Each structure stands twice: as structure tokens, then as C-alpha cells.
Tab-separated table of C-alpha atoms and ligand atoms in Angstrom:
chain	number	residue	atom	x	y	z
G	1	MET	CA	1.349	15.148	-16.072
G	2	SER	CA	0.977	14.333	-19.955
G	3	GLY	CA	3.619	16.110	-22.077
G	4	SER	CA	1.063	17.826	-24.129
G	5	GLN	CA	-0.964	19.192	-20.873
G	6	SER	CA	-0.177	22.689	-19.889
G	7	PRO	CA	0.262	23.032	-15.864
G	8	LYS	CA	-3.159	25.084	-15.659
G	9	ASP	CA	-5.131	22.073	-16.953
G	10	PHE	CA	-3.719	19.217	-14.690
G	11	PHE	CA	-6.499	19.781	-12.143
G	12	ARG	CA	-9.213	20.317	-14.712
G	13	PRO	CA	-11.840	17.380	-15.292
G	14	LEU	CA	-11.036	15.472	-18.361
G	15	ALA	CA	-14.652	14.862	-19.253
G	16	VAL	CA	-17.545	17.562	-19.360
G	17	GLY	CA	-19.559	16.994	-16.270
G	18	ALA	CA	-16.834	14.685	-14.176
G	19	PRO	CA	-16.093	15.701	-10.932
G	20	THR	CA	-13.180	18.314	-9.953
G	21	PRO	CA	-9.968	16.403	-9.400
G	22	LEU	CA	-8.653	16.732	-5.689
G	23	MET	CA	-5.648	18.905	-5.049
G	24	ASP	CA	-4.662	16.801	-2.282
G	25	ILE	CA	-5.110	13.090	-1.689
G	26	PRO	CA	-6.752	12.518	1.679
G	27	ALA	CA	-4.603	10.785	4.338
G	28	ARG	CA	-7.181	8.184	5.082
G	29	PRO	CA	-5.861	5.180	7.314
G	30	SER	CA	-4.969	2.166	5.068
G	31	ARG	CA	-2.672	0.047	7.439
G	32	ALA	CA	-4.284	-3.276	5.835
G	33	ILE	CA	-5.817	-3.502	2.050
G	34	HIS	CA	-7.356	-6.776	2.627
G	35	PHE	CA	-7.816	-8.714	-0.552
G	36	PHE	CA	-10.717	-10.716	-0.916
G	37	ASP	CA	-12.205	-12.874	-3.974
G	38	PRO	CA	-15.828	-11.718	-4.348
G	39	SER	CA	-16.629	-15.011	-6.542
G	40	ASN	CA	-15.824	-17.011	-3.719
G	41	PRO	CA	-18.933	-17.584	-1.683
G	42	LYS	CA	-17.033	-18.283	1.783
G	43	MET	CA	-14.842	-15.173	1.532
G	44	ALA	CA	-17.859	-12.859	0.488
G	45	ALA	CA	-19.833	-14.080	3.371
G	46	LYS	CA	-17.306	-12.867	5.636
G	47	ILE	CA	-17.064	-9.187	4.315
G	48	PRO	CA	-19.870	-7.808	6.443
G	49	ASP	CA	-18.404	-8.719	9.577
G	50	MET	CA	-15.113	-7.509	8.556
G	51	VAL	CA	-16.430	-4.028	7.953
G	52	GLY	CA	-15.051	-1.681	10.867
G	53	THR	CA	-12.279	-4.140	11.685
G	54	VAL	CA	-9.913	-3.157	8.597
G	55	ASP	CA	-9.148	0.093	7.117
G	56	VAL	CA	-9.602	-1.212	3.601
G	57	LEU	CA	-11.488	-3.930	1.890
G	58	LEU	CA	-10.408	-4.687	-1.666
G	59	GLY	CA	-12.480	-6.651	-4.166
G	60	ASN	CA	-9.829	-8.382	-6.287
G	61	LEU	CA	-10.746	-9.270	-9.808
G	62	GLU	CA	-7.261	-9.988	-11.116
G	63	ASP	CA	-4.693	-12.642	-10.497
G	64	ALA	CA	-5.992	-15.189	-7.854
G	65	VAL	CA	-9.270	-15.088	-9.472
G	66	LYS	CA	-9.755	-18.130	-11.684
G	67	ALA	CA	-10.571	-16.968	-15.517
G	68	ASP	CA	-13.791	-18.915	-15.344
G	69	ASN	CA	-14.808	-16.800	-12.404
G	70	LYS	CA	-13.731	-13.151	-13.710
G	71	VAL	CA	-17.444	-12.239	-14.404
G	72	ALA	CA	-18.715	-13.583	-11.199
G	73	ALA	CA	-16.129	-11.648	-9.470
G	74	ARG	CA	-17.047	-8.582	-10.923
G	75	GLU	CA	-20.696	-9.041	-10.420
G	76	GLY	CA	-19.943	-10.408	-6.863
G	77	LEU	CA	-18.297	-7.331	-6.061
G	78	VAL	CA	-21.305	-4.981	-7.355
G	79	LYS	CA	-23.670	-7.131	-4.995
G	80	ILE	CA	-21.295	-6.834	-1.837
G	81	ALA	CA	-20.793	-2.975	-2.278
G	82	GLN	CA	-24.590	-2.463	-2.774
G	83	ASP	CA	-25.630	-4.637	0.016
G	84	THR	CA	-22.973	-3.963	2.649
G	85	ALA	CA	-23.475	-0.816	5.072
G	86	ASN	CA	-20.514	1.480	6.209
G	87	LEU	CA	-18.294	0.285	3.300
G	88	GLY	CA	-16.870	2.589	0.905
G	89	GLY	CA	-17.478	6.290	0.439
G	90	GLN	CA	-16.083	9.327	2.215
G	91	SER	CA	-17.164	8.788	5.650
G	92	ALA	CA	-17.309	4.929	5.900
G	93	PRO	CA	-15.100	3.385	8.619
G	94	THR	CA	-13.669	0.765	5.828
G	95	GLN	CA	-12.750	1.920	2.492
G	96	LEU	CA	-13.812	-0.178	-0.625
G	97	TRP	CA	-11.317	-0.637	-3.236
G	98	THR	CA	-11.011	-3.013	-6.261
G	99	ARG	CA	-8.147	-4.338	-8.176
G	100	ILE	CA	-9.198	-4.491	-11.940
G	101	ASN	CA	-7.808	-6.756	-14.536
G	102	SER	CA	-4.842	-5.609	-16.397
G	103	LEU	CA	-5.292	-3.180	-19.224
G	104	ASP	CA	-4.159	-5.736	-21.778
G	105	SER	CA	-6.494	-8.418	-20.708
G	106	PRO	CA	-9.922	-9.384	-21.824
G	107	TRP	CA	-11.547	-8.137	-18.735
G	108	GLY	CA	-10.000	-4.684	-17.753
G	109	LEU	CA	-12.428	-2.714	-19.807
G	110	ASP	CA	-15.562	-4.296	-18.645
G	111	ASP	CA	-14.374	-4.079	-15.071
G	112	LEU	CA	-14.395	-0.438	-15.270
G	113	THR	CA	-17.612	0.052	-17.452
G	114	THR	CA	-19.398	-2.162	-15.103
G	115	LEU	CA	-18.156	-0.834	-11.751
G	116	VAL	CA	-18.287	2.866	-12.206
G	117	PRO	CA	-21.986	3.153	-13.148
G	118	ALA	CA	-22.999	0.385	-10.633
G	119	ILE	CA	-20.895	1.307	-7.512
G	120	GLY	CA	-18.755	4.343	-8.435
G	121	ASP	CA	-20.211	6.289	-5.466
G	122	LYS	CA	-18.899	3.545	-3.131
G	123	LEU	CA	-15.615	2.668	-4.695
G	124	ASP	CA	-12.793	4.838	-3.047
G	125	VAL	CA	-9.823	3.542	-5.079
G	126	ILE	CA	-9.100	1.415	-8.030
G	127	MET	CA	-5.978	-0.456	-7.984
G	128	VAL	CA	-4.321	-0.836	-11.688
G	129	PRO	CA	-1.993	-3.793	-12.125
G	130	LYS	CA	1.136	-4.201	-14.219
G	131	VAL	CA	1.210	-0.370	-14.752
G	132	GLN	CA	4.123	0.214	-17.092
G	133	GLY	CA	4.138	4.059	-17.585
G	134	ALA	CA	2.348	7.428	-17.434
G	135	GLU	CA	0.303	6.314	-20.635
G	136	ASP	CA	-1.497	3.628	-18.759
G	137	ILE	CA	-2.662	6.044	-16.065
G	138	HIS	CA	-3.482	8.546	-18.894
G	139	TYR	CA	-5.791	6.027	-20.173
G	140	VAL	CA	-7.565	5.200	-17.093
G	141	ASP	CA	-7.876	8.551	-16.103
G	142	ARG	CA	-9.793	9.902	-19.149
G	143	LEU	CA	-11.764	6.738	-19.207
G	144	LEU	CA	-12.815	7.036	-15.454
G	145	ALA	CA	-13.681	10.919	-16.112
G	146	GLN	CA	-16.111	9.819	-18.858
G	147	LEU	CA	-17.728	7.094	-16.848
G	148	GLU	CA	-17.797	9.282	-13.759
G	149	ALA	CA	-19.778	12.168	-16.009
G	150	LYS	CA	-22.115	9.663	-17.424
G	151	ALA	CA	-22.804	8.192	-13.698
G	152	GLY	CA	-23.297	11.600	-12.227
G	153	LEU	CA	-20.537	10.986	-9.587
G	154	GLU	CA	-19.813	13.994	-7.422
G	155	ARG	CA	-16.314	12.691	-6.368
G	156	PRO	CA	-13.429	11.280	-8.351
G	157	ILE	CA	-12.325	7.848	-7.795
G	158	LEU	CA	-8.677	7.637	-7.097
G	159	VAL	CA	-6.131	5.442	-8.709
G	160	HIS	CA	-3.429	3.153	-7.339
G	161	ALA	CA	-0.780	1.568	-9.368
G	162	ILE	CA	1.138	-1.918	-8.785
G	163	LEU	CA	4.977	-1.563	-9.441
G	164	GLU	CA	5.278	-5.209	-10.925
G	165	THR	CA	7.285	-4.549	-14.097
G	166	ALA	CA	10.807	-3.521	-14.797
G	167	ARG	CA	9.569	-0.763	-16.941
G	168	GLY	CA	7.038	0.362	-14.344
G	169	VAL	CA	9.957	0.611	-11.769
G	170	ALA	CA	12.181	2.587	-14.212
G	171	ASN	CA	8.993	4.912	-14.863
G	172	VAL	CA	7.942	5.251	-11.198
G	173	GLU	CA	8.256	9.010	-10.900
G	174	GLU	CA	6.221	9.644	-14.131
G	175	ILE	CA	3.706	7.245	-12.824
G	176	CYS	CA	3.221	9.066	-9.640
G	177	GLY	CA	2.864	12.201	-11.234
G	178	ALA	CA	0.561	11.123	-14.248
G	179	SER	CA	-2.819	12.432	-12.777
G	180	PRO	CA	-4.216	14.005	-9.807
G	181	ARG	CA	-6.151	10.746	-9.320
G	182	MET	CA	-3.195	8.968	-8.192
G	183	GLN	CA	-3.461	7.742	-4.662
G	184	GLY	CA	-0.589	5.515	-4.180
G	185	LEU	CA	1.770	2.686	-5.236
G	186	SER	CA	1.842	-0.836	-4.187
G	187	LEU	CA	4.935	-3.264	-4.716
G	188	GLY	CA	4.042	-6.506	-6.791
G	189	PRO	CA	6.923	-8.559	-5.795
G	190	ALA	CA	5.714	-11.929	-7.534
G	191	ASP	CA	5.046	-10.377	-11.041
G	192	LEU	CA	8.161	-7.962	-10.667
G	193	ALA	CA	10.278	-10.936	-9.973
G	194	ALA	CA	9.148	-12.723	-13.110
G	195	ASP	CA	9.481	-9.711	-15.187
G	196	ARG	CA	12.949	-9.001	-14.009
G	197	ARG	CA	13.891	-12.693	-14.530
G	198	MET	CA	14.841	-12.857	-10.874
G	199	LYS	CA	15.493	-16.597	-9.777
G	200	THR	CA	12.851	-16.717	-7.031
G	201	THR	CA	9.744	-18.739	-6.747
G	202	ARG	CA	7.762	-16.950	-3.894
G	203	VAL	CA	5.153	-14.062	-3.259
G	204	GLY	CA	7.311	-11.474	-1.352
G	205	GLY	CA	9.530	-11.780	1.540
G	206	GLY	CA	13.276	-12.705	1.938
G	207	HIS	CA	15.192	-15.369	0.308
G	208	PRO	CA	17.936	-17.368	2.342
G	209	GLY	CA	20.237	-17.236	-0.758
G	210	TYR	CA	20.329	-13.310	-0.993
G	211	LEU	CA	22.982	-12.859	1.948
G	212	VAL	CA	26.330	-11.466	2.520
G	213	ARG	CA	29.168	-13.284	4.647
G	214	GLN	CA	31.356	-12.076	7.212
G	215	ASP	CA	34.977	-11.810	6.178
G	216	PRO	CA	37.350	-14.996	6.891
G	217	PRO	CA	39.162	-14.668	10.068
G	218	ARG	CA	42.990	-14.164	9.469
G	219	GLU	CA	45.327	-16.206	11.499
G	220	ASN	CA	49.190	-15.084	10.998
G	221	GLY	CA	48.045	-12.731	8.240
G	222	VAL	CA	46.364	-15.751	6.161
G	223	ALA	CA	42.634	-15.876	5.647
G	224	ASN	CA	41.123	-19.096	7.101
G	225	LEU	CA	38.597	-20.031	4.587
G	226	GLU	CA	37.736	-23.195	6.222
G	227	ALA	CA	36.429	-21.213	9.360
G	228	THR	CA	32.657	-20.997	9.895
G	229	ARG	CA	31.482	-17.487	9.043
G	230	ALA	CA	28.361	-15.759	10.008
G	231	THR	CA	26.028	-14.897	7.151
G	232	TYR	CA	23.330	-12.075	7.139
G	233	GLN	CA	20.165	-12.193	4.764
G	234	GLN	CA	19.729	-9.133	3.059
G	235	ASP	CA	16.325	-7.704	1.682
G	236	LEU	CA	15.635	-8.372	-1.988
G	237	TRP	CA	13.022	-5.544	-1.946
G	238	HIS	CA	14.880	-2.835	-0.392
G	239	TYR	CA	15.826	-0.882	-3.560
G	240	THR	CA	12.443	-0.986	-5.177
G	241	ILE	CA	10.418	0.067	-1.897
G	242	ALA	CA	12.991	2.792	-1.400
G	243	ARG	CA	12.444	4.250	-5.113
G	244	MET	CA	8.845	3.794	-4.670
G	245	VAL	CA	8.767	5.556	-1.296
G	246	ASP	CA	10.800	8.550	-2.645
G	247	ALA	CA	8.518	8.777	-5.863
G	248	CYS	CA	5.364	8.899	-3.712
G	249	ALA	CA	6.839	11.375	-1.373
G	250	MET	CA	7.830	13.541	-4.072
G	251	HIS	CA	4.059	13.632	-5.518
G	252	GLY	CA	2.305	13.637	-2.070
G	253	ILE	CA	0.909	10.245	-2.558
G	254	TYR	CA	1.232	7.007	-0.619
G	255	PRO	CA	3.505	4.016	-0.657
G	256	TYR	CA	2.437	0.397	0.334
G	257	TYR	CA	4.312	-2.894	0.471
G	258	GLY	CA	2.274	-5.696	-1.292
G	259	PRO	CA	1.645	-9.437	-0.719
G	260	PHE	CA	3.367	-11.577	1.812
G	261	GLY	CA	2.541	-15.015	0.259
G	262	ASP	CA	3.841	-17.391	3.218
G	263	ILE	CA	0.546	-17.280	5.164
G	264	SER	CA	1.778	-19.672	7.725
G	265	ASP	CA	4.906	-17.593	8.725
G	266	VAL	CA	3.315	-14.660	10.688
G	267	VAL	CA	6.953	-13.839	12.201
G	268	ALA	CA	8.782	-13.080	8.843
G	269	CYS	CA	5.399	-11.413	7.713
G	270	GLU	CA	5.709	-8.828	10.349
G	271	ASP	CA	9.287	-8.177	9.673
G	272	GLN	CA	8.798	-7.448	6.175
G	273	PHE	CA	5.653	-5.280	7.089
G	274	ARG	CA	8.076	-3.471	9.663
G	275	ASN	CA	10.875	-2.884	7.112
G	276	ALA	CA	8.351	-1.276	4.748
G	277	PHE	CA	6.881	0.766	7.673
G	278	LEU	CA	10.391	2.131	8.677
G	279	LEU	CA	11.238	2.902	5.199
G	280	GLY	CA	8.016	5.226	4.905
G	281	CYS	CA	4.980	2.932	3.658
G	282	VAL	CA	1.782	3.552	5.171
G	283	GLY	CA	0.310	0.153	4.822
G	284	THR	CA	0.435	-3.099	3.195
G	285	TRP	CA	-1.733	-5.995	1.643
G	286	SER	CA	-3.330	-8.586	3.615
G	287	LEU	CA	-4.343	-11.884	1.827
G	288	HIS	CA	-5.514	-13.941	4.880
G	289	PRO	CA	-7.779	-12.695	7.840
G	290	LYS	CA	-4.699	-13.288	9.936
G	291	GLN	CA	-2.480	-10.663	8.275
G	292	ILE	CA	-4.827	-7.873	9.181
G	293	ALA	CA	-3.848	-7.775	12.682
G	294	ILE	CA	-0.120	-8.132	11.818
G	295	ALA	CA	-0.686	-4.867	9.359
G	296	ASN	CA	-2.616	-3.178	11.995
G	297	LYS	CA	0.137	-3.495	14.782
G	298	VAL	CA	3.000	-2.854	12.514
G	299	PHE	CA	1.703	0.294	10.625
G	300	SER	CA	0.300	1.883	13.922
G	301	PRO	CA	3.203	3.696	15.758
G	302	SER	CA	3.993	1.848	19.047
G	303	VAL	CA	3.015	3.742	22.180
G	304	GLU	CA	6.827	4.087	23.161
G	305	ASP	CA	7.606	5.775	19.690
G	306	VAL	CA	4.466	8.201	20.399
G	307	ALA	CA	5.389	8.792	24.038
G	308	HIS	CA	9.134	9.824	22.726
G	309	ALA	CA	7.939	11.899	19.799
G	310	ARG	CA	5.669	13.915	22.115
G	311	ARG	CA	8.429	14.369	24.628
G	312	VAL	CA	10.795	15.760	21.862
G	313	ALA	CA	8.025	18.111	20.467
G	314	ALA	CA	7.448	19.332	24.038
G	315	ALA	CA	11.152	19.839	24.712
G	316	MET	CA	11.835	21.649	21.336
G	317	GLY	CA	9.338	24.435	22.339
G	318	ASP	CA	8.934	26.753	19.082
G	319	GLY	CA	10.801	24.008	17.166
G	320	THR	CA	14.158	25.459	16.348
G	321	GLY	CA	17.584	24.801	17.990
G	322	ALA	CA	19.092	21.872	19.680
G	323	VAL	CA	18.387	20.319	23.117
G	324	MET	CA	19.745	17.219	24.981
G	325	LEU	CA	17.093	14.532	25.824
G	326	ASP	CA	18.277	11.351	27.427
G	327	GLY	CA	21.876	12.057	26.392
G	328	LYS	CA	20.682	12.446	22.589
G	329	MET	CA	20.738	15.480	20.511
G	330	GLU	CA	17.321	16.626	19.239
G	331	ASP	CA	16.841	19.505	16.733
G	332	ASP	CA	14.629	20.713	13.870
G	333	ALA	CA	14.948	17.585	11.767
G	334	SER	CA	14.445	15.046	14.436
G	335	LEU	CA	11.581	16.996	15.397
G	336	LYS	CA	10.027	17.007	12.050
G	337	GLN	CA	10.386	12.955	12.187
G	338	CYS	CA	8.692	12.983	15.440
G	339	LEU	CA	5.852	15.134	14.151
G	340	VAL	CA	5.111	12.338	11.446
G	341	MET	CA	4.714	9.911	14.219
G	342	VAL	CA	2.533	12.114	16.104
G	343	GLU	CA	0.261	13.164	13.276
G	344	LEU	CA	-0.178	9.398	12.169
G	345	ALA	CA	-0.904	8.587	15.890
G	346	GLU	CA	-3.479	11.296	15.955
G	347	GLN	CA	-5.058	10.016	12.577
G	348	LEU	CA	-5.276	6.423	13.772
G	349	ALA	CA	-6.436	7.378	17.337
G	350	ALA	CA	-9.683	8.980	15.673
G	351	ILE	CA	-10.704	5.940	14.077
G	352	ASP	CA	-9.374	3.092	16.561
G	353	PRO	CA	-10.473	3.584	20.319
G	354	GLU	CA	-8.000	1.064	21.613
G	355	LEU	CA	-5.037	2.993	20.180
G	356	LYS	CA	-6.699	6.280	21.430
G	357	LYS	CA	-6.685	4.703	24.838
G	358	ALA	CA	-3.322	3.580	24.480
G	359	TYR	CA	-1.757	6.668	23.433
G	360	ASP	CA	-3.901	8.819	25.627
G	361	ALA	CA	-2.479	6.643	28.589
G	362	ILE	CA	1.216	7.339	27.681
G	363	GLU	CA	0.614	10.945	27.223
G	364	VAL	CA	-0.381	11.226	30.784
G	365	ALA	CA	2.024	9.055	32.242
G	366	ASP	CA	5.325	9.831	30.286
G	367	VAL	CA	5.298	13.086	28.578
K	1	LIG	C1	-4.291	-17.795	0.702
K	1	LIG	C2	-5.733	-18.437	0.694
K	1	LIG	C3	-6.028	-19.339	-0.829
K	1	LIG	C4	-5.962	-19.453	1.872
K	1	LIG	O1	-7.213	-19.839	1.897
K	1	LIG	P1	-7.779	-20.958	2.616
K	1	LIG	O2	-6.977	-22.240	2.345
K	1	LIG	O3	-9.163	-21.161	2.521
K	1	LIG	O4	-7.611	-20.701	4.038
K	1	LIG	P2	-8.019	-20.995	5.644
K	1	LIG	O5	-8.606	-22.391	5.748
K	1	LIG	O6	-7.021	-20.656	6.502
K	1	LIG	O7	-9.346	-19.849	5.738
K	1	LIG	C5	-9.959	-19.907	6.902
K	1	LIG	C6	-11.175	-19.092	6.819
K	1	LIG	O8	-11.167	-17.767	6.249
K	1	LIG	C7	-11.559	-17.661	5.050
K	1	LIG	N1	-10.531	-16.562	4.115
K	1	LIG	C8	-9.361	-17.051	3.740
K	1	LIG	N2	-8.911	-16.101	3.214
K	1	LIG	C9	-9.777	-15.030	3.098
K	1	LIG	C10	-9.668	-13.600	2.753
K	1	LIG	N3	-8.617	-13.316	2.198
K	1	LIG	N4	-10.810	-12.848	2.903
K	1	LIG	C11	-11.689	-13.316	3.596
K	1	LIG	N5	-11.956	-14.683	4.139
K	1	LIG	C12	-10.871	-15.547	3.716
K	1	LIG	C13	-11.721	-18.891	4.311
K	1	LIG	O9	-12.604	-19.015	3.360
K	1	LIG	C14	-12.084	-19.687	5.451
K	1	LIG	O10	-13.288	-19.691	5.765
K	1	LIG	P3	-14.304	-20.850	6.288
K	1	LIG	O11	-13.949	-22.259	5.988
K	1	LIG	O12	-15.719	-20.350	6.355
K	1	LIG	O13	-13.806	-20.750	7.836
K	1	LIG	C15	-6.956	-17.501	0.632
K	1	LIG	O14	-6.661	-16.995	1.885
K	1	LIG	C16	-6.734	-16.342	-0.538
K	1	LIG	O15	-7.197	-16.779	-1.518
K	1	LIG	N6	-6.432	-15.129	-0.105
K	1	LIG	C17	-6.380	-14.150	-1.211
K	1	LIG	C18	-5.295	-14.202	-2.285
K	1	LIG	C19	-5.108	-13.144	-3.105
K	1	LIG	O16	-5.855	-12.293	-3.220
K	1	LIG	N7	-4.074	-13.340	-3.972
K	1	LIG	C20	-3.947	-12.016	-4.831
K	1	LIG	C21	-3.076	-11.108	-4.238
K	1	LIG	S1	-1.306	-11.334	-4.141
K	1	LIG	C22	-0.904	-10.982	-5.926
K	1	LIG	O17	-1.690	-10.820	-6.626
K	1	LIG	C23	0.490	-11.200	-6.108
K	1	LIG	C24	0.953	-9.511	-6.644
K	1	LIG	O18	0.200	-9.123	-7.674
K	1	LIG	C25	2.340	-9.575	-7.089
K	1	LIG	O19	2.824	-9.693	-8.240
K	1	LIG	O20	3.230	-9.707	-6.389
K	2	LIG	MG1	0.878	-9.005	-9.671
């Protein structure tokens, strides 16, 4: 909420005729936000067949699109949205998102003024890069309200911010609470690393130099510094993801990991995605078609976890007190964790017949 706005105005439209802001952000499945460059004919040709196979398709207009192709990418996205069935809008199986160019670039304003009148009814979420503070969200919020009113849209377009500057991270709570349009946050590890002057040269993921080393063995009370000692690689992104998850949870919006640039390393990609899932993220970015399956797998609770969660729920009866299950204590708080899993499984089963089959089979056999 802006400093000058009273609480009662928070859910009022910011322009006459603009749709009323949502009180709650819908929990639509968004395990993979798949990036494509709408100016790349090969990628664009693949989009119609990807509808229904991925939760979100995102037409990327910002970094990774060449400066000479910015207008073609914007126009390509309009054409794809207009020509592709079942893509974008409240009841479509695959959401349509875009990442506009940054607000200080020569293209950001034209991205918004072109896309909203042309395809605003299909665009579910607009991702804004390099958000520094609430002021960036307030700017987009008002402009979108004006454009929505002019276009006669009935549903507000939601906004997603990428955390990719040190100032953005420092302001993460105010960014999340800046507008009822705020849908979520993603980590932008490549820009964030540059902005922080981190000494890395990659797009997301771990780094072999960021580690802790086992203590030296002691022989007769003296440390043997010549001995071989195990090292354990640490997660460079733990702090930022944890901050992001807390800020999102506090404001009822959704946190996402971001890009994993080593497309060939599917194992480390899965690990990075799983760390984010365990910490509370609901999804991640996919940069290449092969990352979609990894994201779908990681961000869907495993059948074993769902079976366990349902057993705890059944054993806990009215949800209070403590019980023993398989030698472990379960109580009101562990039940709440289990219900997060059960609810997510139900949401995903509603859109994914394979998952539904797997979850239903376990329910019969093991609960
Ligand atoms: C990473 C890529 C450049 C790899 O492309 P390519 O070398 O063409 O890969 P392949 O030969 O394996 O591709 C096989 C076919 O699949 C098509 N393809 C590839 N990627 C996609 C895609 N994302 N969507 C749809 N189709 C795709 C290829 O065209 C091949 O087709 P065909 O020849 O007909 O078989 C490329 O994958 C890519 O550019 N990906 C997107 C990159 C991107 O969006 N980057 C921006 C997000 S990350 C970021 O911005 C950093 C962040 O902001 C931060 O700060 O951290
Ligand atoms: Mg970036």
C-alpha cells in the first residue's frame, strides 16, 4: 500500500472504469513458467503444441531477446495470443504471461500500451523485471488500470516482480504489499549477482567455491592441517529465496525460483528446483523444453508425501492433540504442513489426469 493511500482505498480501482482489484490471488497451478522468445520463429512454432502440457507459457520481451528484435517479439506475442486456442484467460489450461522490458528501458512503456489493448483479455500475469521498490509497482499499477479501463477489460491483469537488485531484495516486503495486483515474486539470480557484485559468472544454481570444510582431525591434541577433509557445497541463493518466501507468505502471494542456466545439467537443475520447493516456492522458470518435465515433477508433491499427509490427517481426527504414527509424534502443527501438501495435490489432480491417477491409487492402498 502506498504511504498516502488509506486502507479503505487499497481495493478500489485506480482508474474510472478499470476492473475491481481481487481480494485474493487465485492459486492456479504454475509449476513451470516456460519462457519463449516470440520473435524466434522456431520457438513460436512450438507454442500451440505446448498448450496443455505446461502450466504457464511466458512470452519474454526482455533480456535474451536481441535489441533489434524487441518490436518483433512484442508483435509476435500479440499474434500468438490471438491465434492460439486455450492459451490465457481464467479457464484456459495454460496461462499466458509476459515479461516486459524494464521500466527504465526504451521499450517497457510500449510493451504495456501495445499488449493491454491487443491481448489484455488473455494476459494473466505481467512479469516486471528489476523491480527496485514499491514505486515501480505503483507506476505499473496505475498505468495498467488506465489501459484496462480504456480497453474495457473485466478482469485485472496481475503483476509479478523479479527480485534482481540489492535494493529490490532490501525492499521485498513493501514490493509484495504494493498493490492488490501482486501475484508473486521470482528470483533473478543472474542480474542479482551482478548488482551485488558477487564473483560468479553463471545463471542461477550453485558454485563449487561456495563451501564449508570439515574441521581438521586432531592427533595428540594437534590439528592435522595436511589431512584430506571433506567439503560441502552451500546454496548461494538460500538467503534470498527464504526472504522472498516469507515476504510472499506474509502478503498472500506466490514465490518462485527463477532460471537455471546450465540446460545440460538436468540433475543439478532438479536439485536447485527441489530446494526451492522445500523452502516454499510454488514453481520455477523453464528456459528449455526439457526443463518443463523437471519442474512439473519437482513442484508436484510425491505420491509418498501425499499418502503420508493423508494418513496424518486421518489419524489427527478433529485436528487437535498429539498422536504417534510410525514412531513419530504428530500434532496440530505437523497436520497443518500435511494439509499444505494435500491441498496442493488436490489442485494439481484437478488439472493433471496422470497425477490424479497416481494420488487416487495411493489413497486406496495406503491410507
Ligand atoms: C537456451 C537456448 C538458447 C537453447 O536453444 P537451442 O540451442 O536452440 O536448443 P536446442 O537445440 O536444444 O533446442 C531444441 C529445439 O527446441 C526449441 N527450443 C529451445 N528452447 C525453446 C524454448 N524456450 N521454447 C520453445 N522451444 C524451444 C529450439 O528452437 C529447437 O527447435 P527445433 O530446431 O525446431 O527442433 C534456448 O532454449 C533459449 O533461448 N531459451 C530461452 C532463454 C531465455 O528466455 N532466457 C531469459 C530468461 S533467464 C534471465 O533472463 C535471467 C534472469 O532475468 C536473471 O537475472 O537471473
Ligand atoms: Mg534478469
